[in-house]
CSV table of C-alpha atoms in Angstrom, one decimal:
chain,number,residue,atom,x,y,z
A,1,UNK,CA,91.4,19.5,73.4
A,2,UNK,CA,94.8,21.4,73.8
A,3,UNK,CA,95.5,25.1,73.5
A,4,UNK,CA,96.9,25.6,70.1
A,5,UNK,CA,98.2,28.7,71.1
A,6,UNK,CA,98.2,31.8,73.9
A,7,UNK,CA,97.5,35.0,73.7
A,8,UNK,CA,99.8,38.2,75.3
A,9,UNK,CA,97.5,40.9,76.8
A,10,UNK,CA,98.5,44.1,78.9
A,11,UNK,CA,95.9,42.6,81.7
A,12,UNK,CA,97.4,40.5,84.6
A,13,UNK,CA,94.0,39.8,85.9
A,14,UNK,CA,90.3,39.9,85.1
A,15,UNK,CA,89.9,42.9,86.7
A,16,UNK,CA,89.8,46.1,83.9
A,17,UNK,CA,89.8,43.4,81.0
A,18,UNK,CA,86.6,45.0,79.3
A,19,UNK,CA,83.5,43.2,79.2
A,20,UNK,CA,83.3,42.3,75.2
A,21,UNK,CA,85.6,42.0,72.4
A,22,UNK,CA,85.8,45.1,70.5
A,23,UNK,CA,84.9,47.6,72.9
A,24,UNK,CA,88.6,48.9,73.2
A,25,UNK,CA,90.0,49.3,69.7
A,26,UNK,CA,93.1,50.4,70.9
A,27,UNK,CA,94.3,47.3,72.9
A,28,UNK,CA,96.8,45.3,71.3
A,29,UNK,CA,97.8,41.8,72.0
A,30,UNK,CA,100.1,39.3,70.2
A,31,UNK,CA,98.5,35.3,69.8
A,32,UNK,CA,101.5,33.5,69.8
A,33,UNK,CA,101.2,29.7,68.7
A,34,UNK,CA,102.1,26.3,70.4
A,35,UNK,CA,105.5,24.9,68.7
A,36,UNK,CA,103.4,22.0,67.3
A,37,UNK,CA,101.0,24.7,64.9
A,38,UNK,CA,104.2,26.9,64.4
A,39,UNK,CA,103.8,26.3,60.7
A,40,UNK,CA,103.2,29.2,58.6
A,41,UNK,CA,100.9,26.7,56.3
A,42,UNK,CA,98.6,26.6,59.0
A,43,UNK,CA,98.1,30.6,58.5
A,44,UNK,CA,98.7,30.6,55.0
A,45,UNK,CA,95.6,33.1,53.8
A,46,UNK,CA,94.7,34.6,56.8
A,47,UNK,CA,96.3,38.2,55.9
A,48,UNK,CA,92.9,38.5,53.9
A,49,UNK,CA,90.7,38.7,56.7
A,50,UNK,CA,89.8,41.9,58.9
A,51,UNK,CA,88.6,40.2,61.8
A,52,UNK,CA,89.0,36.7,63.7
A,53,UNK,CA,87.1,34.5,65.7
A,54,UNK,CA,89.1,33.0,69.1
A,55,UNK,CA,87.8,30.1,70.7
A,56,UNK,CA,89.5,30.5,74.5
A,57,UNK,CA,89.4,28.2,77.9
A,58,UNK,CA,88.2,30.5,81.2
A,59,UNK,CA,91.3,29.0,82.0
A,60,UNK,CA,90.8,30.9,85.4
A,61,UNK,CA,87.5,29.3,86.6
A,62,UNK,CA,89.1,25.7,85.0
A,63,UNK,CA,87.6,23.4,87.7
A,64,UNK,CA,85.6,25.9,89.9
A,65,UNK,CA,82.0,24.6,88.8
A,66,UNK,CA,79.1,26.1,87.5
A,67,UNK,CA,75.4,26.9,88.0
A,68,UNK,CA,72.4,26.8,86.3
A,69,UNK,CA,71.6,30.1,86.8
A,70,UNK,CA,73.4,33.2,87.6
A,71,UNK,CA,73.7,36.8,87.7
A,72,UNK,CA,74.9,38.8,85.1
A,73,UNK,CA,76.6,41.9,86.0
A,74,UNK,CA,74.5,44.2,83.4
A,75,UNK,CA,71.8,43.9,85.3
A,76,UNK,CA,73.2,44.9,88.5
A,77,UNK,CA,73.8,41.4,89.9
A,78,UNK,CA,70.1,41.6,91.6
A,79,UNK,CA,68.2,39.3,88.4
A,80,UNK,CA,69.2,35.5,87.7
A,81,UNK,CA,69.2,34.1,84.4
A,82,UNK,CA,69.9,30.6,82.9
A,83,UNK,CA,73.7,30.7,82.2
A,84,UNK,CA,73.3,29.5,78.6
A,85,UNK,CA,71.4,32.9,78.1
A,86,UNK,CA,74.2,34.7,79.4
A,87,UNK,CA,78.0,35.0,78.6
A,88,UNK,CA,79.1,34.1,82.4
A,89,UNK,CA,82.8,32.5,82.7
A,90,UNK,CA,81.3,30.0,85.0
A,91,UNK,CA,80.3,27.3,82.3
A,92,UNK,CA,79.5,23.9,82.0
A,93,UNK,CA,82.6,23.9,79.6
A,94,UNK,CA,84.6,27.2,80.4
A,95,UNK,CA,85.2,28.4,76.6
A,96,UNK,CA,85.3,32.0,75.5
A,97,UNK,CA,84.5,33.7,72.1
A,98,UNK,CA,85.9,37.0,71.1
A,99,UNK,CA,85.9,38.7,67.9
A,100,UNK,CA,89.3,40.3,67.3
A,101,UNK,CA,90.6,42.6,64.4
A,102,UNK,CA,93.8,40.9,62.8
A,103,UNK,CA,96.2,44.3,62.1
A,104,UNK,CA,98.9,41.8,60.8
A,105,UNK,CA,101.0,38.9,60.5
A,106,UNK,CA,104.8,38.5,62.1
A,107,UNK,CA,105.9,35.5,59.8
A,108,UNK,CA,109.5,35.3,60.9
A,109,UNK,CA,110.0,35.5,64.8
A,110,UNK,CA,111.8,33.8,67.2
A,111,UNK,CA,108.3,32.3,68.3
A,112,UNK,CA,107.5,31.4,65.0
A,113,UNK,CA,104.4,33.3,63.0
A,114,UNK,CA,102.3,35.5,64.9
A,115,UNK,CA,99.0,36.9,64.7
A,116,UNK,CA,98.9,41.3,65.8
A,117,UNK,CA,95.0,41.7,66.7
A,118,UNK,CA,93.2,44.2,68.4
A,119,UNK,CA,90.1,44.6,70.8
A,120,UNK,CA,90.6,41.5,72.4
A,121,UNK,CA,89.3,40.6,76.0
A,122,UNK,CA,91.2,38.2,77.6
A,123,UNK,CA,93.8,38.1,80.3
A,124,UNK,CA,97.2,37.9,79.8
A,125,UNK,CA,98.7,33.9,78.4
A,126,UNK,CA,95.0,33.1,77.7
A,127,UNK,CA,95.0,29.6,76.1
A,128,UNK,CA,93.6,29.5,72.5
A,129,UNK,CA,91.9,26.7,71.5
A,130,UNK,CA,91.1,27.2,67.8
A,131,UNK,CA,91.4,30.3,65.2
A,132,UNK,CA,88.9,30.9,62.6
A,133,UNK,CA,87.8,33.8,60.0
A,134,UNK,CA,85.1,36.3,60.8
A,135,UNK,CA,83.4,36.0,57.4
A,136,UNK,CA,81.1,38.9,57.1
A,137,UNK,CA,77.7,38.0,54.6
A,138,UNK,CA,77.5,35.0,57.5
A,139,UNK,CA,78.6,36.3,60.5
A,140,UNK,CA,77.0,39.8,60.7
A,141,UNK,CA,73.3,40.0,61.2
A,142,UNK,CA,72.1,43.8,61.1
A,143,UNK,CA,68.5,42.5,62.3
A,144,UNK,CA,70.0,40.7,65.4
A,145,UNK,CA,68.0,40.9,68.8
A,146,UNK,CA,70.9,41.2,71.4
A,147,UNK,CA,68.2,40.3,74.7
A,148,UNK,CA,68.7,42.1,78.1
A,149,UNK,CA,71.9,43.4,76.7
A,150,UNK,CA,71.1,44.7,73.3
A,151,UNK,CA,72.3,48.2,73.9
A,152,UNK,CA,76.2,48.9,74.2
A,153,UNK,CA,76.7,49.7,77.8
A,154,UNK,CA,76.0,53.3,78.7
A,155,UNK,CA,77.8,55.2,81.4
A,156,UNK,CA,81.3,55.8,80.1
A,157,UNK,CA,83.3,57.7,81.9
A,158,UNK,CA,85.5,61.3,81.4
A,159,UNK,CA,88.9,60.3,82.6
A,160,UNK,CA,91.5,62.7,84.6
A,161,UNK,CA,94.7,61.3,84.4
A,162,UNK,CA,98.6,63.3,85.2
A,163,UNK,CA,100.3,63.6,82.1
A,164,UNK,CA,103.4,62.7,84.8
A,165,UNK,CA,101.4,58.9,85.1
A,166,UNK,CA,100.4,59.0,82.1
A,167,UNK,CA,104.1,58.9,80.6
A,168,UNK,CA,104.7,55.7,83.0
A,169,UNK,CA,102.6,53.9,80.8
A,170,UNK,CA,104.4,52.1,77.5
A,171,UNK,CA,103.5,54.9,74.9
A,172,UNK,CA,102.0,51.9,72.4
A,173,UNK,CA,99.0,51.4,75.0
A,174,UNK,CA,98.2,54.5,76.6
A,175,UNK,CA,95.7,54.9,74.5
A,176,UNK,CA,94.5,51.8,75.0
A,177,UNK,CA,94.6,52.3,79.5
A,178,UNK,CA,92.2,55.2,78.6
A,179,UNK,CA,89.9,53.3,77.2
A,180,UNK,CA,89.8,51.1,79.3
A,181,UNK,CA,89.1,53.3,82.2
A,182,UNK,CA,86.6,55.4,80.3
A,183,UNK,CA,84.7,52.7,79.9
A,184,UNK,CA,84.2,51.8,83.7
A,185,UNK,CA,86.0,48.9,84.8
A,186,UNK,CA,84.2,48.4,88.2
A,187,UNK,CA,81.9,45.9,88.9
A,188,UNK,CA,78.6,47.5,87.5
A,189,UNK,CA,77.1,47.2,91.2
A,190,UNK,CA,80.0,49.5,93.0
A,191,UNK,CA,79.6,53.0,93.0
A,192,UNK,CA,81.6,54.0,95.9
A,193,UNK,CA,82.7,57.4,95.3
A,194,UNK,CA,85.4,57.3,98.6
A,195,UNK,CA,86.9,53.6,97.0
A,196,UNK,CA,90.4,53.4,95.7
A,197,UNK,CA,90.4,50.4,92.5
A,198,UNK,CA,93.4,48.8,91.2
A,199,UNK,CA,94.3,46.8,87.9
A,200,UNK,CA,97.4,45.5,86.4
A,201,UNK,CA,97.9,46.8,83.2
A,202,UNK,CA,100.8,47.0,80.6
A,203,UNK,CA,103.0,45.3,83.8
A,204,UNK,CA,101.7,48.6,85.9
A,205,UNK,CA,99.1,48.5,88.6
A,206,UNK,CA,96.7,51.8,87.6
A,207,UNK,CA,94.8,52.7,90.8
A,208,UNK,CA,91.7,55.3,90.4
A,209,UNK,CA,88.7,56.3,92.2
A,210,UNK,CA,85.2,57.5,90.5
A,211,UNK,CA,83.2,60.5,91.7
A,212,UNK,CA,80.1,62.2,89.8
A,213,UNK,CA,81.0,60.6,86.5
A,214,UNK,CA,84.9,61.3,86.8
A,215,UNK,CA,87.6,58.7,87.0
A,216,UNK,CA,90.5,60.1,88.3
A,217,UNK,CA,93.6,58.3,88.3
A,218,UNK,CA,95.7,58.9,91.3
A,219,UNK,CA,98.6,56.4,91.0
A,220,UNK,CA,100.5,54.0,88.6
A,221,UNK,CA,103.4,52.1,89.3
A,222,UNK,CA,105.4,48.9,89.9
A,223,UNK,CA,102.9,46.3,89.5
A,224,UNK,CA,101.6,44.2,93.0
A,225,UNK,CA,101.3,40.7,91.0
């Protein structure tokens, strides 16, 4: 398989990305396609879907193994479970799946057509490996049993955050930086109140600390990477 196309996130690194599609509504990214699937045919109908399916390569863990079992995050990192009950990057075959909303279609750019979704969870140039339709009556099922993690995450956080950072930040994804912070992007197993954590972000690094349910941003500025 080739990528047929990449995807252009505000994350420079793993680290903040959230841990499912859809949990940030606000993010906005841009899938861009390869020159050989820059045809518009190839899209023709997809403006009448809501949502899309993206089939993506870890492309980060590309050749750095896998085991049988591992230790999901959710739980603390203190349980193992078989990987193929789990949604670990580190994969026999490293491929992704995120539902994305589509909010539109650029048909005439310098890059060809390209897709405008939303939600997504993937780093920034992400290669895509296939595109297909979220089609409701088959895709959603109400009566689904989600396992050890079939309760959205709890623990968000109230963010602080200097309206003089704040206005660092491109204004098209603040929004977005706070919801990413709100919901936690630590490792779910730190919970060091006198730590400093960093993320890229929107070509920023966004440095915050956490205390007593609080995430407090102290600093963002020229990104590190």
């Amino acid at each position: 398989m080739e990528p047929i196309a990449h995807i252009r996130t505000d994350f420079a690194s793993k680290f903040g990305v959230p841990r499912q599609a859809g949990l940030v509504e606000q993010l906005r990214a841009v899938v861009v396609l390869e020159p050989p699937y820059r045809a518009a045919e190839a899209l023709r109908g997809i403006e009448g879907f809501s949502h899309l399916w993206l089939i993506w390569e870890f492309s980060e863990n590309r050749d750095r193994g896998w085991s049988p079992t591992v230790r999901p995050p959710r739980l603390g990192g203190n349980r193992r479970l078989g990987v193929f009950a789990t949604r670990s990057p580190f994969r026999p075959n490293p491929i992704g799946l995120s539902c994305v909303g589509l909010e539109g279609v650029e048909w005439d750019t310098v890059q060809g057509p390209v897709l405008r979704v939303s939600g997504a969870d993937l780093v920034d140039g992400t290669p895509i490996l296939d595109i297909k339709p979220y089609i409701p009556y088959a895709d959603c099922h109400p009566e689904a049993v989600g396992g050890f993690a079939g309760d959205a995450p709890e623990g968000w956080l109230a963010v602080e955050c200097p309206p003089e950072l704040l206005t660092r930040v491109p204004e098209g994804s603040r929004a977005a930086l706070l919801g990413v912070l709100a919901q936690d992007p630590r490792p779910s197993y730190q919970d060091n109140p006198g730590r400093v954590y960093g993320f890229g972000f929107a070509g920023l690094e966004v440095r915050f600390a956490v205390r007593e349910g609080v995430l407090t941003v102290t600093d963002i500025g020229p990104s590190r990477l």
